[in-house]
Each structure stands twice: as structure tokens, then as C-alpha cells.
Amino acid sequence: MNVIDTLPEPENLKKLLKILSSLNIVLCPEEWLRYHSFVSEFDKNVSLASIDNGSGDNLFIVFAPQGTIIKGFDHESEVSPYARDEHEVWPGIYEEVPTSLLSLLEDEAITKEDVTFCFWRENNDLTWQQGEVEIPAGVEDGSDFLLGTIFRTAEDFVEFAEGYFELTLPLEVVAQVYEGAAITKEMIKALNPDGDIEQILRDLAELDS
């Protein structure tokens, strides 16, 4: 099964990315070191989720009234513009993207030209879409790897946090967050005993604004 076929519905994807961002806020005071981030009001009626592993790979997901677009960049992929002599985007990645969605990638923060895959979904689409991209056998575009960092379960996030943040988290508390529970002071203490609780609560409030 292709990774595009495993993607959640846009609204469920948005909820999941907000959950991941909220956990990163609790665990990591330095915004620039957070793996998962979410900006509720990136633009008018537009939200932006991002994933950055700090090693040159990133994922941007823009949620807008007209639909949702995902842009990923695996810096080691042979599909990368930097791996091509002409330094151009790989053919087929953007050609079929609806203009109304492609325009959402124009913001400098999203680095539109740094791309190895792109998926999208307009409001009337029943499934996620991808352009006709021909990639040689054995070449990876990074979509499996990067979309795999949208952790679907509390267990997966706990395992990730142990490696990335070097923290052992209480699974039952992370599971509560995944179930949609509002993060309380007690939960913050359980997840990050040394965290600045008031600052974390302010950052969480901004996430939900």
C-alpha cells in the first residue's frame, strides 16, 4: 500500500498534528528544537503544521478553506532539486496541483522549491491526490520516512520521545493527550517535571487560539 493511501482524512490529520505539537510544547521549551509544530493562524483562516528533524528534512502541511496540501523534503533523496544538475523541482511534483492550493506554498517559511513529494486534497476530493511523478526503481522520495513521523498512537510517540528528547514518558498520560484530553498542570508535571508550567500553558493556549 502506498503511503498516500494511509493518510488520515484532513480534519483527523489536523487534530493529530495539533496533538503532536502540544506534546512538543510540553517537552521542549526551545521552539526551534521542536520536532512537530502547529500554527493555528498562519494566515487568515489558514493553519500550518510542520515537522523538522533538525537534519535538513522537513514536512509542511497547510490547512485552508479550499483544501489541504502537504509538501515534503528529504534532503538525501535523489529526487531533491539539489541532486539534479539543473537544480529544478522533479518533473510532475507540482504540475497538477490546483493553483488555489499551490499558492499556499509561496510563503518564504515553506521553501516551496525544496521538495521531494507533494500530496493534496481539495474539499471535493474523496482521496488524497499526487501528480504523475516518475521515480526510478530503488529511489525514495522521502514520503514513507517523513509521513511516518506523524505518529498515530501514544505508544509510537513515547518510543520517538525516548530517542529524540531522551525522555521516558508515562504512556498513560500521553494516551490521555491522544484521546483529546486538555493538558493540565498535573499532566505537564508528569511529562516534564522541570518545565516552566505557566509558559507551557501560555504556549498551549496559543496553539488552540
Short mmCIF file of C-alpha atoms in Angstrom, two decimals:
data_model
loop_
_atom_site.label_atom_id
_atom_site.label_comp_id
_atom_site.label_asym_id
_atom_site.label_seq_id
_atom_site.Cartn_x
_atom_site.Cartn_y
_atom_site.Cartn_z
CA MET A 1 0.00 0.00 0.00
CA ASN A 2 1.30 3.45 -0.90
CA VAL A 3 1.80 5.90 1.94
CA ILE A 4 -0.69 8.31 0.35
CA ASP A 5 -3.40 5.68 0.89
CA THR A 6 -2.69 5.56 4.62
CA LEU A 7 -3.12 9.29 5.25
CA PRO A 8 -6.00 10.25 7.55
CA GLU A 9 -8.85 12.49 6.47
CA PRO A 10 -7.73 16.15 6.56
CA GLU A 11 -9.69 17.00 9.73
CA ASN A 12 -8.31 13.96 11.55
CA LEU A 13 -4.82 14.75 10.29
CA LYS A 14 -5.14 18.29 11.63
CA LYS A 15 -6.21 17.03 15.07
CA LEU A 16 -3.32 14.58 15.16
CA LEU A 17 -0.76 17.23 14.22
CA LYS A 18 -2.10 19.56 16.93
CA ILE A 19 -1.73 16.74 19.46
CA LEU A 20 1.88 16.16 18.37
CA SER A 21 2.61 19.87 18.56
CA SER A 22 1.09 20.16 22.04
CA LEU A 23 3.30 17.33 23.30
CA ASN A 24 6.36 19.01 21.79
CA ILE A 25 5.42 22.25 23.56
CA VAL A 26 5.32 20.43 26.88
CA LEU A 27 8.60 18.61 26.34
CA CYS A 28 10.74 21.23 24.59
CA PRO A 29 10.87 24.90 25.69
CA GLU A 30 13.01 25.91 22.72
CA GLU A 31 10.61 26.41 19.84
CA TRP A 32 13.33 25.95 17.21
CA LEU A 33 14.18 22.49 18.57
CA ARG A 34 10.63 21.14 18.45
CA TYR A 35 10.10 18.29 16.03
CA HIS A 36 6.38 18.90 15.48
CA SER A 37 4.90 22.41 15.34
CA PHE A 38 1.48 23.87 14.58
CA VAL A 39 0.46 27.48 13.90
CA SER A 40 -3.31 27.88 14.13
CA GLU A 41 -3.43 31.28 12.41
CA PHE A 42 -0.55 31.15 9.95
CA ASP A 43 -2.68 33.36 7.70
CA LYS A 44 -6.34 34.29 7.67
CA ASN A 45 -8.28 31.01 8.02
CA VAL A 46 -5.06 29.10 7.27
CA SER A 47 -3.21 26.75 9.66
CA LEU A 48 0.30 25.39 9.18
CA ALA A 49 1.74 22.21 10.62
CA SER A 50 5.44 21.49 10.24
CA ILE A 51 7.84 18.70 11.06
CA ASP A 52 11.58 19.33 11.19
CA ASN A 53 14.06 16.67 12.26
CA GLY A 54 16.94 19.13 12.53
CA SER A 55 18.93 17.23 9.91
CA GLY A 56 17.67 19.00 6.81
CA ASP A 57 14.45 17.07 6.26
CA ASN A 58 11.06 18.72 6.72
CA LEU A 59 7.36 18.47 6.10
CA PHE A 60 4.83 21.28 5.77
CA ILE A 61 1.08 20.75 5.82
CA VAL A 62 -1.18 23.70 5.08
CA PHE A 63 -4.86 23.58 6.02
CA ALA A 64 -7.04 26.15 4.27
CA PRO A 65 -10.73 26.65 3.41
CA GLN A 66 -10.09 25.39 -0.14
CA GLY A 67 -8.30 22.22 0.94
CA THR A 68 -5.07 20.78 2.32
CA ILE A 69 -1.60 20.47 0.79
CA ILE A 70 1.42 18.50 2.01
CA LYS A 71 4.97 19.33 0.90
CA GLY A 72 7.86 17.15 1.98
CA PHE A 73 11.60 17.42 1.53
CA ASP A 74 14.11 14.62 2.10
CA HIS A 75 17.50 16.26 1.65
CA GLU A 76 19.21 12.93 0.87
CA SER A 77 16.71 11.88 -1.78
CA GLU A 78 17.81 11.70 -5.40
CA VAL A 79 14.52 13.48 -6.17
CA SER A 80 15.81 16.61 -4.40
CA PRO A 81 16.45 19.62 -6.66
CA TYR A 82 19.94 19.76 -5.16
CA ALA A 83 20.69 16.28 -6.51
CA ARG A 84 19.89 17.41 -10.07
CA ASP A 85 22.28 19.23 -12.38
CA GLU A 86 19.75 21.95 -13.18
CA HIS A 87 18.61 22.30 -9.53
CA GLU A 88 14.95 22.20 -10.60
CA VAL A 89 11.94 20.59 -8.94
CA TRP A 90 11.47 16.99 -10.10
CA PRO A 91 9.01 16.81 -13.03
CA GLY A 92 5.42 16.06 -12.09
CA ILE A 93 5.54 17.09 -8.45
CA TYR A 94 3.72 20.42 -8.83
CA GLU A 95 2.31 20.44 -12.37
CA GLU A 96 -1.13 19.06 -11.47
CA VAL A 97 -1.58 20.78 -8.11
CA PRO A 98 -4.62 23.12 -8.19
CA THR A 99 -3.47 26.75 -8.28
CA SER A 100 -5.55 27.59 -5.21
CA LEU A 101 -3.57 25.06 -3.18
CA LEU A 102 -0.16 25.54 -4.78
CA SER A 103 -0.31 29.25 -3.94
CA LEU A 104 -0.37 28.29 -0.24
CA LEU A 105 3.27 27.20 -0.56
CA GLU A 106 4.52 30.61 -1.69
CA ASP A 107 5.36 31.84 1.81
CA GLU A 108 9.14 32.05 2.33
CA ALA A 109 8.90 29.97 5.51
CA ILE A 110 7.69 26.98 3.49
CA THR A 111 10.58 26.96 0.98
CA LYS A 112 8.43 25.77 -1.92
CA GLU A 113 11.37 24.77 -4.16
CA ASP A 114 12.80 22.42 -1.52
CA VAL A 115 10.54 19.49 -2.32
CA THR A 116 10.73 15.76 -3.00
CA PHE A 117 7.00 14.98 -2.80
CA CYS A 118 3.65 16.76 -2.69
CA PHE A 119 0.16 15.49 -1.87
CA TRP A 120 -3.04 17.49 -1.77
CA ARG A 121 -6.74 17.28 -1.26
CA GLU A 122 -9.37 19.78 -2.35
CA ASN A 123 -12.61 19.86 -0.41
CA ASN A 124 -14.49 17.90 -3.07
CA ASP A 125 -11.81 15.19 -3.35
CA LEU A 126 -12.61 11.82 -1.82
CA THR A 127 -8.96 10.77 -1.67
CA TRP A 128 -5.52 12.34 -1.43
CA GLN A 129 -4.01 13.33 -4.77
CA GLN A 130 -0.49 13.21 -6.22
CA GLY A 131 0.92 14.31 -9.56
CA GLU A 132 2.21 11.89 -12.18
CA VAL A 133 5.73 11.62 -10.86
CA GLU A 134 8.01 9.02 -12.42
CA ILE A 135 10.69 7.96 -9.98
CA PRO A 136 13.29 5.34 -10.93
CA ALA A 137 13.15 1.98 -9.17
CA GLY A 138 15.06 1.99 -5.92
CA VAL A 139 14.84 5.77 -5.49
CA GLU A 140 12.95 7.12 -2.47
CA ASP A 141 11.18 10.48 -2.36
CA GLY A 142 11.11 10.55 1.45
CA SER A 143 7.34 10.30 1.77
CA ASP A 144 7.36 6.99 3.69
CA PHE A 145 10.02 8.28 6.05
CA LEU A 146 8.61 11.76 6.68
CA LEU A 147 4.92 10.89 6.85
CA GLY A 148 5.93 8.10 9.21
CA THR A 149 6.90 10.79 11.72
CA ILE A 150 3.23 11.72 12.09
CA PHE A 151 2.89 9.30 14.98
CA ARG A 152 -0.60 7.79 15.05
CA THR A 153 -0.50 6.26 18.53
CA ALA A 154 0.65 7.21 22.01
CA GLU A 155 2.95 4.18 22.01
CA ASP A 156 4.69 5.39 18.87
CA PHE A 157 5.15 8.88 20.30
CA VAL A 158 6.59 7.56 23.56
CA GLU A 159 9.11 5.49 21.59
CA PHE A 160 10.00 8.53 19.46
CA ALA A 161 10.41 10.82 22.50
CA GLU A 162 12.79 8.37 24.13
CA GLY A 163 15.11 8.62 21.14
CA TYR A 164 14.70 12.28 20.18
CA PHE A 165 14.17 14.04 23.51
CA GLU A 166 15.93 11.34 25.55
CA LEU A 167 12.93 11.19 27.87
CA THR A 168 10.97 8.28 29.27
CA LEU A 169 7.35 9.38 29.26
CA PRO A 170 4.39 7.91 31.17
CA LEU A 171 2.37 6.19 28.46
CA GLU A 172 -0.93 6.69 30.28
CA VAL A 173 -0.52 10.49 30.24
CA VAL A 174 0.47 10.61 26.57
CA ALA A 175 -2.52 8.37 25.82
CA GLN A 176 -4.82 10.90 27.51
CA VAL A 177 -3.50 13.62 25.20
CA TYR A 178 -4.04 11.39 22.18
CA GLU A 179 -7.61 10.82 23.35
CA GLY A 180 -8.22 14.57 23.26
CA ALA A 181 -7.86 15.48 26.92
CA ALA A 182 -6.88 19.06 27.67
CA ILE A 183 -3.36 19.18 29.10
CA THR A 184 -3.42 20.12 32.79
CA LYS A 185 -0.68 21.30 35.16
CA GLU A 186 -0.57 17.80 36.64
CA MET A 187 -0.04 16.27 33.21
CA ILE A 188 2.74 18.76 32.46
CA LYS A 189 4.47 17.81 35.72
CA ALA A 190 4.23 14.14 34.81
CA LEU A 191 5.61 14.69 31.31
CA ASN A 192 8.23 17.35 32.07
CA PRO A 193 8.90 17.83 35.80
CA ASP A 194 11.42 20.61 35.11
CA GLY A 195 9.21 22.50 32.66
CA ASP A 196 8.02 26.08 33.12
CA ILE A 197 4.37 25.24 33.64
CA GLU A 198 2.98 28.75 33.15
CA GLN A 199 4.94 29.29 29.93
CA ILE A 200 3.88 25.90 28.63
CA LEU A 201 0.23 26.71 29.37
CA ARG A 202 0.56 30.02 27.53
CA ASP A 203 2.06 28.27 24.50
CA LEU A 204 -0.69 25.66 24.58
CA ALA A 205 -3.35 28.36 24.73
CA GLU A 206 -1.82 29.98 21.65
CA LEU A 207 -1.97 26.63 19.86
CA ASP A 208 -5.71 26.45 20.49
CA SER A 209 -6.43 30.06 19.60
#
